[in-house]
Structure formats: C-alpha cells, structure tokens
Coordinates of C-alpha atoms in Angstrom, one line a residue:
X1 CA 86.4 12.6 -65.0
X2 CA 83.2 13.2 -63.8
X3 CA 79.9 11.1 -64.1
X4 CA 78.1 13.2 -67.0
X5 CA 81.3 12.9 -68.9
X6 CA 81.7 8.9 -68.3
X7 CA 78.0 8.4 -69.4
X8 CA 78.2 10.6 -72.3
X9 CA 81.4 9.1 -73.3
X10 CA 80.5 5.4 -73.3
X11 CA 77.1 6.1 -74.9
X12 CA 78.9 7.7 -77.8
X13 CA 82.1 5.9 -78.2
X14 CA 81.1 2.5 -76.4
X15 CA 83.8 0.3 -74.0
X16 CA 86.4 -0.2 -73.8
X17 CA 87.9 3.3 -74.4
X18 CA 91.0 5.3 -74.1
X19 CA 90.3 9.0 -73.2
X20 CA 92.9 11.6 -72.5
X21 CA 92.3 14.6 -71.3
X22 CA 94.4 17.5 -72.9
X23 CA 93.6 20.2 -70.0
X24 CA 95.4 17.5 -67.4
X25 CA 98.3 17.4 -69.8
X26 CA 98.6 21.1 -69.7
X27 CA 97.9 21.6 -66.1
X28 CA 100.9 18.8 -65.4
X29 CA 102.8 20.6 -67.5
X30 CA 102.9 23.8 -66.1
X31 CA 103.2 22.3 -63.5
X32 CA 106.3 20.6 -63.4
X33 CA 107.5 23.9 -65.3
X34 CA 106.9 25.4 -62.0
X35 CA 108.6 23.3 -59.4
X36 CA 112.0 22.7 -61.9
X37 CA 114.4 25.4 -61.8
X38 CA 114.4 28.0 -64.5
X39 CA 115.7 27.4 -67.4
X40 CA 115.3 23.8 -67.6
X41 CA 114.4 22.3 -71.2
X42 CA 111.8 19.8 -71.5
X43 CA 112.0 16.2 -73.8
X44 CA 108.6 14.2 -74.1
X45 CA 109.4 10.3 -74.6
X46 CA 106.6 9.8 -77.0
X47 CA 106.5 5.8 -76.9
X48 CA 105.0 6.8 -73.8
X49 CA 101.9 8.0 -75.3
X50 CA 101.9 9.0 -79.2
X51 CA 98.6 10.5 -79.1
X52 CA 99.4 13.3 -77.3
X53 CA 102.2 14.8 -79.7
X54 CA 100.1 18.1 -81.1
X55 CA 98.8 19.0 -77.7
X56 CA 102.1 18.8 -76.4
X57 CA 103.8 20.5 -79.0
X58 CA 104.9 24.5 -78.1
X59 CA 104.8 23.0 -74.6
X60 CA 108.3 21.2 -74.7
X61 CA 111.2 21.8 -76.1
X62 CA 112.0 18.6 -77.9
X63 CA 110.3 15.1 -78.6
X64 CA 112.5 11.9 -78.6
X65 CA 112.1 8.8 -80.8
X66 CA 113.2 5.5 -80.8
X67 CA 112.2 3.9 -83.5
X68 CA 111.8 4.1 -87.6
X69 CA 107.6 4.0 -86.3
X70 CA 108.0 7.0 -83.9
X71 CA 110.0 8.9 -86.9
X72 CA 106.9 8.2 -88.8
X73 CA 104.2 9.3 -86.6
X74 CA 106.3 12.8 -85.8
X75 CA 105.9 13.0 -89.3
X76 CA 102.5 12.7 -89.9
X77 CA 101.8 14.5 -86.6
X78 CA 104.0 17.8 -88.2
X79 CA 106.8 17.6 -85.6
X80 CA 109.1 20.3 -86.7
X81 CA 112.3 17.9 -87.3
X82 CA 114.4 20.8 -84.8
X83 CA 112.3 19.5 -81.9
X84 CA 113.5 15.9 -82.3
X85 CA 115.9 13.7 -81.2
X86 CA 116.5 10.1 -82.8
X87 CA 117.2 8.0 -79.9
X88 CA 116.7 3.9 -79.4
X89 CA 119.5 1.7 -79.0
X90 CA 119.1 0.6 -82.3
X91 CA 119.3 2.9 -85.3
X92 CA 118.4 0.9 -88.1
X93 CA 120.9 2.3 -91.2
X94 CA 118.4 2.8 -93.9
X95 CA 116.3 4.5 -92.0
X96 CA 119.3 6.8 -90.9
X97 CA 119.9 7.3 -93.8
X98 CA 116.9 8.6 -95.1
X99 CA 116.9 10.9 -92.4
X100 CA 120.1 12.2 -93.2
X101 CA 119.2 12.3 -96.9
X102 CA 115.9 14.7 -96.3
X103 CA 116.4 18.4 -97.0
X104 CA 115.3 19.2 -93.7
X105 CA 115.9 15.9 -91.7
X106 CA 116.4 15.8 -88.0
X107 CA 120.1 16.8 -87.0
X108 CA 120.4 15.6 -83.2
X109 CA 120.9 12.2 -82.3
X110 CA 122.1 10.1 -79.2
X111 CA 124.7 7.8 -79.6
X112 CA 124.2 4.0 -78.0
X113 CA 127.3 2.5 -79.1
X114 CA 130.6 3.2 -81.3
X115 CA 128.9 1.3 -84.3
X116 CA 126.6 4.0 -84.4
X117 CA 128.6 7.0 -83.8
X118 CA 130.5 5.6 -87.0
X119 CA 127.7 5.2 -89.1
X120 CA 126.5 8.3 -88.7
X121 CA 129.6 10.4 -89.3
X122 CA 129.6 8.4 -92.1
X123 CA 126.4 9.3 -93.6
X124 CA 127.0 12.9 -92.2
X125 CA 129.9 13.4 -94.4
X126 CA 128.5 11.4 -97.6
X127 CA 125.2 14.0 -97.4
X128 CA 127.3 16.9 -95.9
X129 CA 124.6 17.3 -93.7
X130 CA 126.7 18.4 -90.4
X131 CA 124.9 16.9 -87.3
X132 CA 125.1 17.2 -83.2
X133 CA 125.1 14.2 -81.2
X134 CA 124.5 13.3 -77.6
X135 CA 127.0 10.7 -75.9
X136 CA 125.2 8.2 -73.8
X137 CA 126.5 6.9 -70.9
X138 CA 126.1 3.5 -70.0
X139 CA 124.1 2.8 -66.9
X140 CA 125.4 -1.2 -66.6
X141 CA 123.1 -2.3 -68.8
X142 CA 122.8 -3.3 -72.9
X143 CA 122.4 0.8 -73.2
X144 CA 125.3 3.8 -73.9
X145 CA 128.8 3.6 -73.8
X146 CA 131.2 3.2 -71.4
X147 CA 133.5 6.1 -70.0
X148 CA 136.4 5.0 -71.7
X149 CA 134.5 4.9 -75.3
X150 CA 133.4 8.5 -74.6
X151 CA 137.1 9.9 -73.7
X152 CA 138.2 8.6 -77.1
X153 CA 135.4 9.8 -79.1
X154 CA 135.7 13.4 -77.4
X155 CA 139.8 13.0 -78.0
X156 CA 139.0 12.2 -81.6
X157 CA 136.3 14.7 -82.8
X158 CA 138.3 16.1 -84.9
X159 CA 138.9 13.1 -87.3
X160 CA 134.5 13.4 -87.7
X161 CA 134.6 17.7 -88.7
X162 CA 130.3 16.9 -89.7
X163 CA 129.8 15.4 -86.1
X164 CA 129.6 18.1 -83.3
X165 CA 129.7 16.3 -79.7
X166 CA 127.3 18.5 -78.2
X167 CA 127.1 16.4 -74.7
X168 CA 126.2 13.3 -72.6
X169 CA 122.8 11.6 -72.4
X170 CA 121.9 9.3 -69.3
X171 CA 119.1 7.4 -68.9
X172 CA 118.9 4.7 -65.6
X173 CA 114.4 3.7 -65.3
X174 CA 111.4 4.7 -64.2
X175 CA 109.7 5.1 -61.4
X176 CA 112.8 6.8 -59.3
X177 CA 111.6 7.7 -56.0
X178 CA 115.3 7.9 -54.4
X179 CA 116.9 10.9 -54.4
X180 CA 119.7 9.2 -53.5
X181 CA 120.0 7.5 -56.6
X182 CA 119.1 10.5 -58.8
X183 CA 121.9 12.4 -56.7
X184 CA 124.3 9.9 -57.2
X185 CA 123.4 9.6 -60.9
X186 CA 123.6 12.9 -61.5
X187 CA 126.9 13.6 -59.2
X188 CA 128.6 10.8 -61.5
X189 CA 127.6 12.9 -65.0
X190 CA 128.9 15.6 -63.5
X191 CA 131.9 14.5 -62.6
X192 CA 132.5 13.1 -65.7
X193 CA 131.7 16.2 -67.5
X194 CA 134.3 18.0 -66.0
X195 CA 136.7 15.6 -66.5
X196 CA 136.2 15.7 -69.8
X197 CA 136.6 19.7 -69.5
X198 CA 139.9 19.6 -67.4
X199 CA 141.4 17.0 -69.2
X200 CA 140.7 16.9 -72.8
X201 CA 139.7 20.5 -73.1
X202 CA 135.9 19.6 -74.0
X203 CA 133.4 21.5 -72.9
X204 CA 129.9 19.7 -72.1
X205 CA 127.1 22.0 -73.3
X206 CA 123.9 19.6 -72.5
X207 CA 123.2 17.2 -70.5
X208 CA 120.1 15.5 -71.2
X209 CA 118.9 13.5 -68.1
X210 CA 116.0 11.1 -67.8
X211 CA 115.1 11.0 -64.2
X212 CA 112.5 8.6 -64.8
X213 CA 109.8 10.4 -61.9
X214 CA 107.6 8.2 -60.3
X215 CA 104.3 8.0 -60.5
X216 CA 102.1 7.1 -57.7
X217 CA 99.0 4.3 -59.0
X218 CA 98.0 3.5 -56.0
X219 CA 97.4 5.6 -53.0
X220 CA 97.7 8.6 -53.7
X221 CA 98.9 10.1 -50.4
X222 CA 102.2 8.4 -50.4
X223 CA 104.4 10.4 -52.1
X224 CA 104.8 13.9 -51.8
X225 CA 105.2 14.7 -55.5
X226 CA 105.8 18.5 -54.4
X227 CA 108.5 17.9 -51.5
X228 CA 110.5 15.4 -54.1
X229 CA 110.8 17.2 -56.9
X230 CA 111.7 20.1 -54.6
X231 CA 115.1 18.2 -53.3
X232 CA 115.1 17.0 -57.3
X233 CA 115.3 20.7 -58.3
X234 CA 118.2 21.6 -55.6
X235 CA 120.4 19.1 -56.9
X236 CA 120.2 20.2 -60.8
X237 CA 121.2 23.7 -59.2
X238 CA 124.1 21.9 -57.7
X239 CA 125.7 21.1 -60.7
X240 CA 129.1 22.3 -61.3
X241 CA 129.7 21.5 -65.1
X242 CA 127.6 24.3 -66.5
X243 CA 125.9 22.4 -69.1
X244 CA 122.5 22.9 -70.2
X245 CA 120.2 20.6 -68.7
X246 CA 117.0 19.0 -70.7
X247 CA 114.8 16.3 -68.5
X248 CA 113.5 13.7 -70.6
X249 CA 110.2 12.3 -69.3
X250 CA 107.3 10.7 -70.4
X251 CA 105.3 8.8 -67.7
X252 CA 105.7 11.8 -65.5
X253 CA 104.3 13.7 -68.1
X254 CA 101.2 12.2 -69.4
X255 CA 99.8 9.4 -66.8
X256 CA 97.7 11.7 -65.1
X257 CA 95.3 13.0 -68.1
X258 CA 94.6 9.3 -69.1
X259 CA 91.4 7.3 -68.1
X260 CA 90.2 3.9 -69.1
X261 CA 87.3 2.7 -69.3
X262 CA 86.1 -0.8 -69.4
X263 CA 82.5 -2.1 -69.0
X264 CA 80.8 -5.4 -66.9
X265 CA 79.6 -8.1 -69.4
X266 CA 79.4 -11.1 -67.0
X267 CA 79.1 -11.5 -63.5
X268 CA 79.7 -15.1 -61.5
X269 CA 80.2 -16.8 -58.1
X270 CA 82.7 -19.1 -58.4
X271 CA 84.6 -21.2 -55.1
X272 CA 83.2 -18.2 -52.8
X273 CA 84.7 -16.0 -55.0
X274 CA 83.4 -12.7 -56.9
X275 CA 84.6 -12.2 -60.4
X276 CA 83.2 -9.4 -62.9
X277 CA 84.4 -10.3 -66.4
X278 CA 84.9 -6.6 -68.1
X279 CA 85.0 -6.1 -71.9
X280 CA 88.7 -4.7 -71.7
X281 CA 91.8 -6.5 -70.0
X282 CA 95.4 -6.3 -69.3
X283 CA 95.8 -6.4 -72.9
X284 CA 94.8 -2.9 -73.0
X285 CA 95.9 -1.6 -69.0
X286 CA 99.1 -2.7 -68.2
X287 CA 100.6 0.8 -66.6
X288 CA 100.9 -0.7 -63.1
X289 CA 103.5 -3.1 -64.5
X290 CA 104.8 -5.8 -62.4
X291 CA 102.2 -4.9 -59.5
X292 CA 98.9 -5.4 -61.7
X293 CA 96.2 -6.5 -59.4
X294 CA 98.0 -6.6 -56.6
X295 CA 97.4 -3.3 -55.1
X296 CA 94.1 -1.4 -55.6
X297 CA 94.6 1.2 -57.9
X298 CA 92.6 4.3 -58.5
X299 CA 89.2 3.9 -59.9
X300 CA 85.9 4.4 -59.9
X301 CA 82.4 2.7 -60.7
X302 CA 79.4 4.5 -62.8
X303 CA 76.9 4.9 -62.1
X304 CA 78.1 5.5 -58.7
X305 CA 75.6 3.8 -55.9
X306 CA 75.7 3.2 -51.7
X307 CA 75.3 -0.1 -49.8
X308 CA 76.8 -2.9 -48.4
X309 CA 80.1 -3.7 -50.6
X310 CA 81.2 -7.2 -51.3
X311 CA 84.7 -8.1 -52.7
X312 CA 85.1 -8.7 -56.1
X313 CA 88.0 -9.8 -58.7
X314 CA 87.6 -7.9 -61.8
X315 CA 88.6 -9.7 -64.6
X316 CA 89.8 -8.9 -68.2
X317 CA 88.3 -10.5 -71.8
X318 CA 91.2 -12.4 -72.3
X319 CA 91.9 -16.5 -72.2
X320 CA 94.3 -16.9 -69.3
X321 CA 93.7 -16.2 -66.0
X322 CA 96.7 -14.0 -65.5
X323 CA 93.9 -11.4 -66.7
X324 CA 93.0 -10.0 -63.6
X325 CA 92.8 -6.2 -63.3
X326 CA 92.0 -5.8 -59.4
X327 CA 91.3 -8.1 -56.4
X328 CA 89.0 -8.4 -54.0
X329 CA 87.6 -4.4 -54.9
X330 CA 84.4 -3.9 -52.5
X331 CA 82.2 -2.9 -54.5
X332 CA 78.3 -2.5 -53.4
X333 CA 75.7 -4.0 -55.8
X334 CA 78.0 -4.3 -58.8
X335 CA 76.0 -5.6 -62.0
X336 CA 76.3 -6.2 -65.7
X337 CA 76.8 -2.5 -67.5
X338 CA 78.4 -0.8 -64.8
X339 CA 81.4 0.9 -66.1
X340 CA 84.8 1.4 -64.6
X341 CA 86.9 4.5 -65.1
X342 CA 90.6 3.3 -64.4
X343 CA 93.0 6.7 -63.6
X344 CA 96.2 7.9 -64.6
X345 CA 95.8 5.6 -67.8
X346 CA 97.8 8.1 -70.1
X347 CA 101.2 6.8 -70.0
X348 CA 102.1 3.5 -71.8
X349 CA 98.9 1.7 -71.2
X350 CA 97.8 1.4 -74.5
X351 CA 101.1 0.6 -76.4
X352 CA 103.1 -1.9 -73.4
X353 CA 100.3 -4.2 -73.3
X354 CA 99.5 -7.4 -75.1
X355 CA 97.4 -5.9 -77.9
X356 CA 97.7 -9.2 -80.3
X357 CA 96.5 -11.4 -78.1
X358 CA 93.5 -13.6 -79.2
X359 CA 93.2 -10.7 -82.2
X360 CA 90.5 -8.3 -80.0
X361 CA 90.4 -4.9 -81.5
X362 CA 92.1 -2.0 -80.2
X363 CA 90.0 0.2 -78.5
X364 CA 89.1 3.7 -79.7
X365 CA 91.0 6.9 -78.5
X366 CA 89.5 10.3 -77.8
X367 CA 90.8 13.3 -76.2
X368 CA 89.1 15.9 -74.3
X369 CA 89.6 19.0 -75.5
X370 CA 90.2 22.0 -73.6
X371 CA 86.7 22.9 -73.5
X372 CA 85.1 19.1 -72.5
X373 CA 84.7 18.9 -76.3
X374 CA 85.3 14.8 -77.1
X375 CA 87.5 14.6 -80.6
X376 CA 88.2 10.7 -81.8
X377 CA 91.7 10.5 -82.8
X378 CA 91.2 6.8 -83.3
X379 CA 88.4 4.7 -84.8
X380 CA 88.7 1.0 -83.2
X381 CA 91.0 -0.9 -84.6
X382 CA 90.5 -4.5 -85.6
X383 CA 93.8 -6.9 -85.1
X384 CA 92.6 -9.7 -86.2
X385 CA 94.3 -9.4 -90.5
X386 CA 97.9 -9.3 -88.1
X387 CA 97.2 -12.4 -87.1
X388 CA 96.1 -14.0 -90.5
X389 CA 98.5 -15.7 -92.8
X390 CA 98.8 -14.2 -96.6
X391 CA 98.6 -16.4 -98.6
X392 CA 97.8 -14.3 -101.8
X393 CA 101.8 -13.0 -101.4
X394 CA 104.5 -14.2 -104.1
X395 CA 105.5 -17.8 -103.0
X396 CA 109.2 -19.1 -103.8
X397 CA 108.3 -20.1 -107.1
X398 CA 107.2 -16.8 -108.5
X399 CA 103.4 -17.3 -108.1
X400 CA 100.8 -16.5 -106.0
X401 CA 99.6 -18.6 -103.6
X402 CA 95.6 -18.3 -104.4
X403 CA 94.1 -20.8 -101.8
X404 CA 94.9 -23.2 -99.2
X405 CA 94.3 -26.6 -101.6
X406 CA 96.8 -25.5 -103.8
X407 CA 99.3 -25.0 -100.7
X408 CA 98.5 -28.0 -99.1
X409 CA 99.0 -30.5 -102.2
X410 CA 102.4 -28.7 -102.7
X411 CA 103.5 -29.2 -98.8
X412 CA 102.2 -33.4 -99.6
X413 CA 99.2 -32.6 -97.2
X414 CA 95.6 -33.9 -97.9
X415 CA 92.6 -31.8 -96.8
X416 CA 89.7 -33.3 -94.9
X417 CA 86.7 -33.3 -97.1

C-alpha cells in the first residue's frame, strides 16, 4: 500500500480500518495456481476472511463452511450451493435440515463423527435428496473419525443408497512449514486410501487435504515460499491412490492482500519506557497468534520521515496490558496522528480477535478494487447493544420487563435514590 493510498484512505474512512486489496488476492491466487501441479482443485476456508467471498468466487473451485453463520453469509454473498461444502465439527441438526430441505441446498458435506454421518443419511433419505460426503480422518484430536470408523462406514454404504462416500478429508493446522510432516500426513491418506481400495473394493475419488501453508509475519526472507511449495507439489504427484486432490486453504490464501491500519492518539514516557497508545488493539490484529508482540512484524509508519529512531512499545485501546501490538519498534520522531499500516492483515485478523471486549466498535472494511478504486463493504459497527441486557424481552411470567425498578423490587432489591 503505498503512501497516497494510506492518506486518502484514513482521510476518508478514518482509523482503525481494515482494507483488503482484491488485486493481491488475485495475484496470490494465480499464483499458487502456478506452483501446484495441474489439475489441482482449490477450497477457500472462508472463516478465514468472509469478505472476500465474491472476489474469490470463479477463482476456486469450492468454499467451505463451518458454521449455521458461514451458511448464511454464502447465502447472502450468492455462493452457488455446488461450490460448497458444510464442514465444522459440529453440524447443528436443524440447520441440516434446512439445508437438506431447500430445493437447491448444498449436497457435499464432511463427516466429523458417526453421529453425523447418521443424521445425515437420515435426513438424506426423509427429503430424498441423495448427497456426497467426505470421510474425515482424525488427526488425534476432538476432529474426524478414526480408521476403524471409516472401514465400517465404507463396508456399510450400502445400507445408506442416498449417501455416496465420495472420499477422505484431512485436516492437521496451520502454519506447516515441515515437509516432513505434510509427507508423512499425506503418505498415511494414501495409504489408507488404498487400503480401502484393495480390501473393501472402494475406490477413493477425492481427497481433500488442508495443508495448512505457512505464512511468514515477520521477516520476510526466511522462508522460501517458492522452493516449499515446490517439494509440496512433488509429493501430491507422488500419490499412488489416484484420487482427485482439492487443497483447502485459507490463511495461505488471503493474508497477503490485507492491511490494518491503526492511528497514534497518545504518546507517554513511562519507567524509561516509550509507549504509543493507538486507536486499534489486539482486539482487532490478532493474526500473529501466540507470538503477538514478540517479534516485529511488517509495518510501516505514514507519513514516512528520517532521523534518529528511539524504541517504542505500541500499544492497543484496550484495558489490560496484554494489549501490546509491537515492542521496542525504532521509530524516529513518532507523534500523535501518525498512522501505522500493519501487513498481511487479511487472514483471520478481524474475526479471531477479541472484538466484545469493553464494547469498542468494529472497524470499517473496504476493499480495493482492481483499479485502486476504495468500495466499503462495511460501515463501522457499534458492539456495545451485545453487551446490553434486554430487559424489554418476555420475562417468566409472561410480561415484559419495562424498566429496571420494576425488576429490582421483584428480585427483593432496593434502588439507591
């Protein structure tokens, strides 16, 4: 982002601020369509970053969700319901069933546990809506099933004739830099998968694989992003089973079209020490996860300026003083109004982070279009009615609870005057 676009950006939209940058996205995309072998499919996690979904749709094959919300926004957002995938460990039953009940409802899902496999054939057959599934494979955690679970539910498929096994889904974390581990992840699916071929005479026809790439927040030169996903792409052409393979990513995806901008309100000296209080916090940036502040991450300071830098500790809005963004940053001259322009913001850091806390409104969103066009795809959103108790909602008694004097002489409690 350069410094016109930071100035015209804050003067129009004010701090803090969310921008994403669709040419990024489609630049990463293309991308990673370039270093993968041919033929591989696409799936964009959306709870990594929701507002992204129409620029990314037509550039990836399908969209997972995990939750009734995520089915909601896809909706909204136009998602053709053949692009998704209904993931999430837990599939709440109503909302199954209303998917299964629409016309022209999604028809994949993955399956987390035999509870849900069942429920679904169930409502498969009731609707005679006939549906494919994905099998996921436990990594040794609360998510998937384990081997055993699979082999009888690929030994029984014909007891469910609206189910259609259509192959395994795997899923281990983010921010896999090993090839070992991917190779021996994806050595073990394949192995199982023809297993399942030799010995029950089921034939895998996807694997869907979420590699869970890393991304590098820090510096920027430590990874070679090019080299990795080289080795990545030699061992998905090592793969015996012959099942179609679709990568499901989202932090790989979007982090690097994402910026975040946060502005100086208060500057102090305190113990020797620099701190910069900034309008935003760790409320709102929270994609370095369990390193925040403890590594520099990349960013910059508008207006950009020379000299002598001093060390400062930048520090979010927020009441507790686990709201530190960076440490010691040298920074020359910094002031009240500078701005900073955190990178690689466009990945989870504005739905993982504390967004409740002390009721501060969400920030506004805006993406950039292709042609450096701005277009708000979110006015700021004030928080503060989620934290405020109804009391206008039907009580146990049938009647509204008007005011607070009426509730407090019914719980024996006497107001101060």
């Amino acid at each position: 982002m350069t410094d016109q676009q930071i100035e015209r950006l804050t003067a129009q939209y004010g701090t803090p601020l969310y921008v994403f940058d669709t040419r990024i996205l489609r630049e990463r995309i293309i991308y990673l369509r370039r270093q993968l072998p041919a033929g591989i499919r696409l799936c964009y996690a959306i709870k990594a970053n929701p507002f992204l979904l129409q620029e990314i749709r037509g550039l990836v094959e399908r969209f997972e969700i995990c939750s009734p919300g995520e089915a909601s926004i896809c909706r909204r957002a136009h998602i053709p319901a053949a692009q998704q995938v209904i993931s999430g460990v837990y599939k709440t039953p109503a909302v199954m069933e209303q998917l299964l009940a629409q016309k022209n409802g999604p028809r994949l899902f993955t399956i987390e546990s035999m509870r849900q496999f069942h429920l679904l054939s169930a409502l498969a057959a009731r609707y005679e809506k006939p549906i494919h599934v994905l099998l996921r494979l436990t990594s040794g955690n609360q998510f998937g099933l384990e081997e055993q679970e699979i082999v009888q539910l690929v030994r029984r498929r014909a007891d469910h004739p609206f189910v259609c096994i259509r192959g395994l889904q795997f899923f281990s974390g983010t921010q896999k830099a090993s090839l070992r581990r991917l190779r021996r992840e994806l050595e073990t699916l394949d192995a199982f998968a023809l297993s399942l071929q030799n010995e029950l005479g089921f034939t895998v026809q996807e694997l869907e694989f979420g590699p869970g790439f890393p991304v590098n927040y820090f510096d920027a030169s430590a990874f070679d992003e090019a080299a990795f996903l080289a080795d990545f792409s030699a061992l998905l052409s090592g793969l015996r089973c012959g099942a179609r393979v679709t990568l499901e990513l989202g932090r790989s995806i979007a982090a690097s079209c994402g910026s975040y901008l946060t502005r100086v309100v208060d500057v102090k000296r305190n113990k020797n020490q620099n701190y910069a209080i900034v309008d935003g916090g760790m409320h709102q940036l929270v994609y370095y996860g369990q390193s925040m502040a403890m590594q520099q991450p990349r960013l910059r300071l508008h207006p950009p300026r020379d000299g002598k830098p001093e060390p400062w500790n930048l520090c979010g809005s927020l009441c507790t003083v686990n709201d530190i963004l960076v440490k010691q940053l040298p920074v020359p001259g910094l002031k009240c109004g500078d701005v900073f322009a955190f990178e690689n913001t466009g990945a989870y850091c504005m739905t993982e982070g504390i967004s409740l806390f002390l009721s501060r409104a969400l920030p506004r969103v805006v993406l950039l279009l292709p042609d450096g066009a701005p277009l708000l795809v979110r006015e700021a959103l004030a928080t503060d009615r989620l934290n405020t108790p109804d009391y206008e909602r039907k009580n146990c008694y049938g009647k509204a609870d008007r005011n607070f004097t009426g509730l407090a002489a019914r719980r024996g409690l006497r107001l101060l005057p």
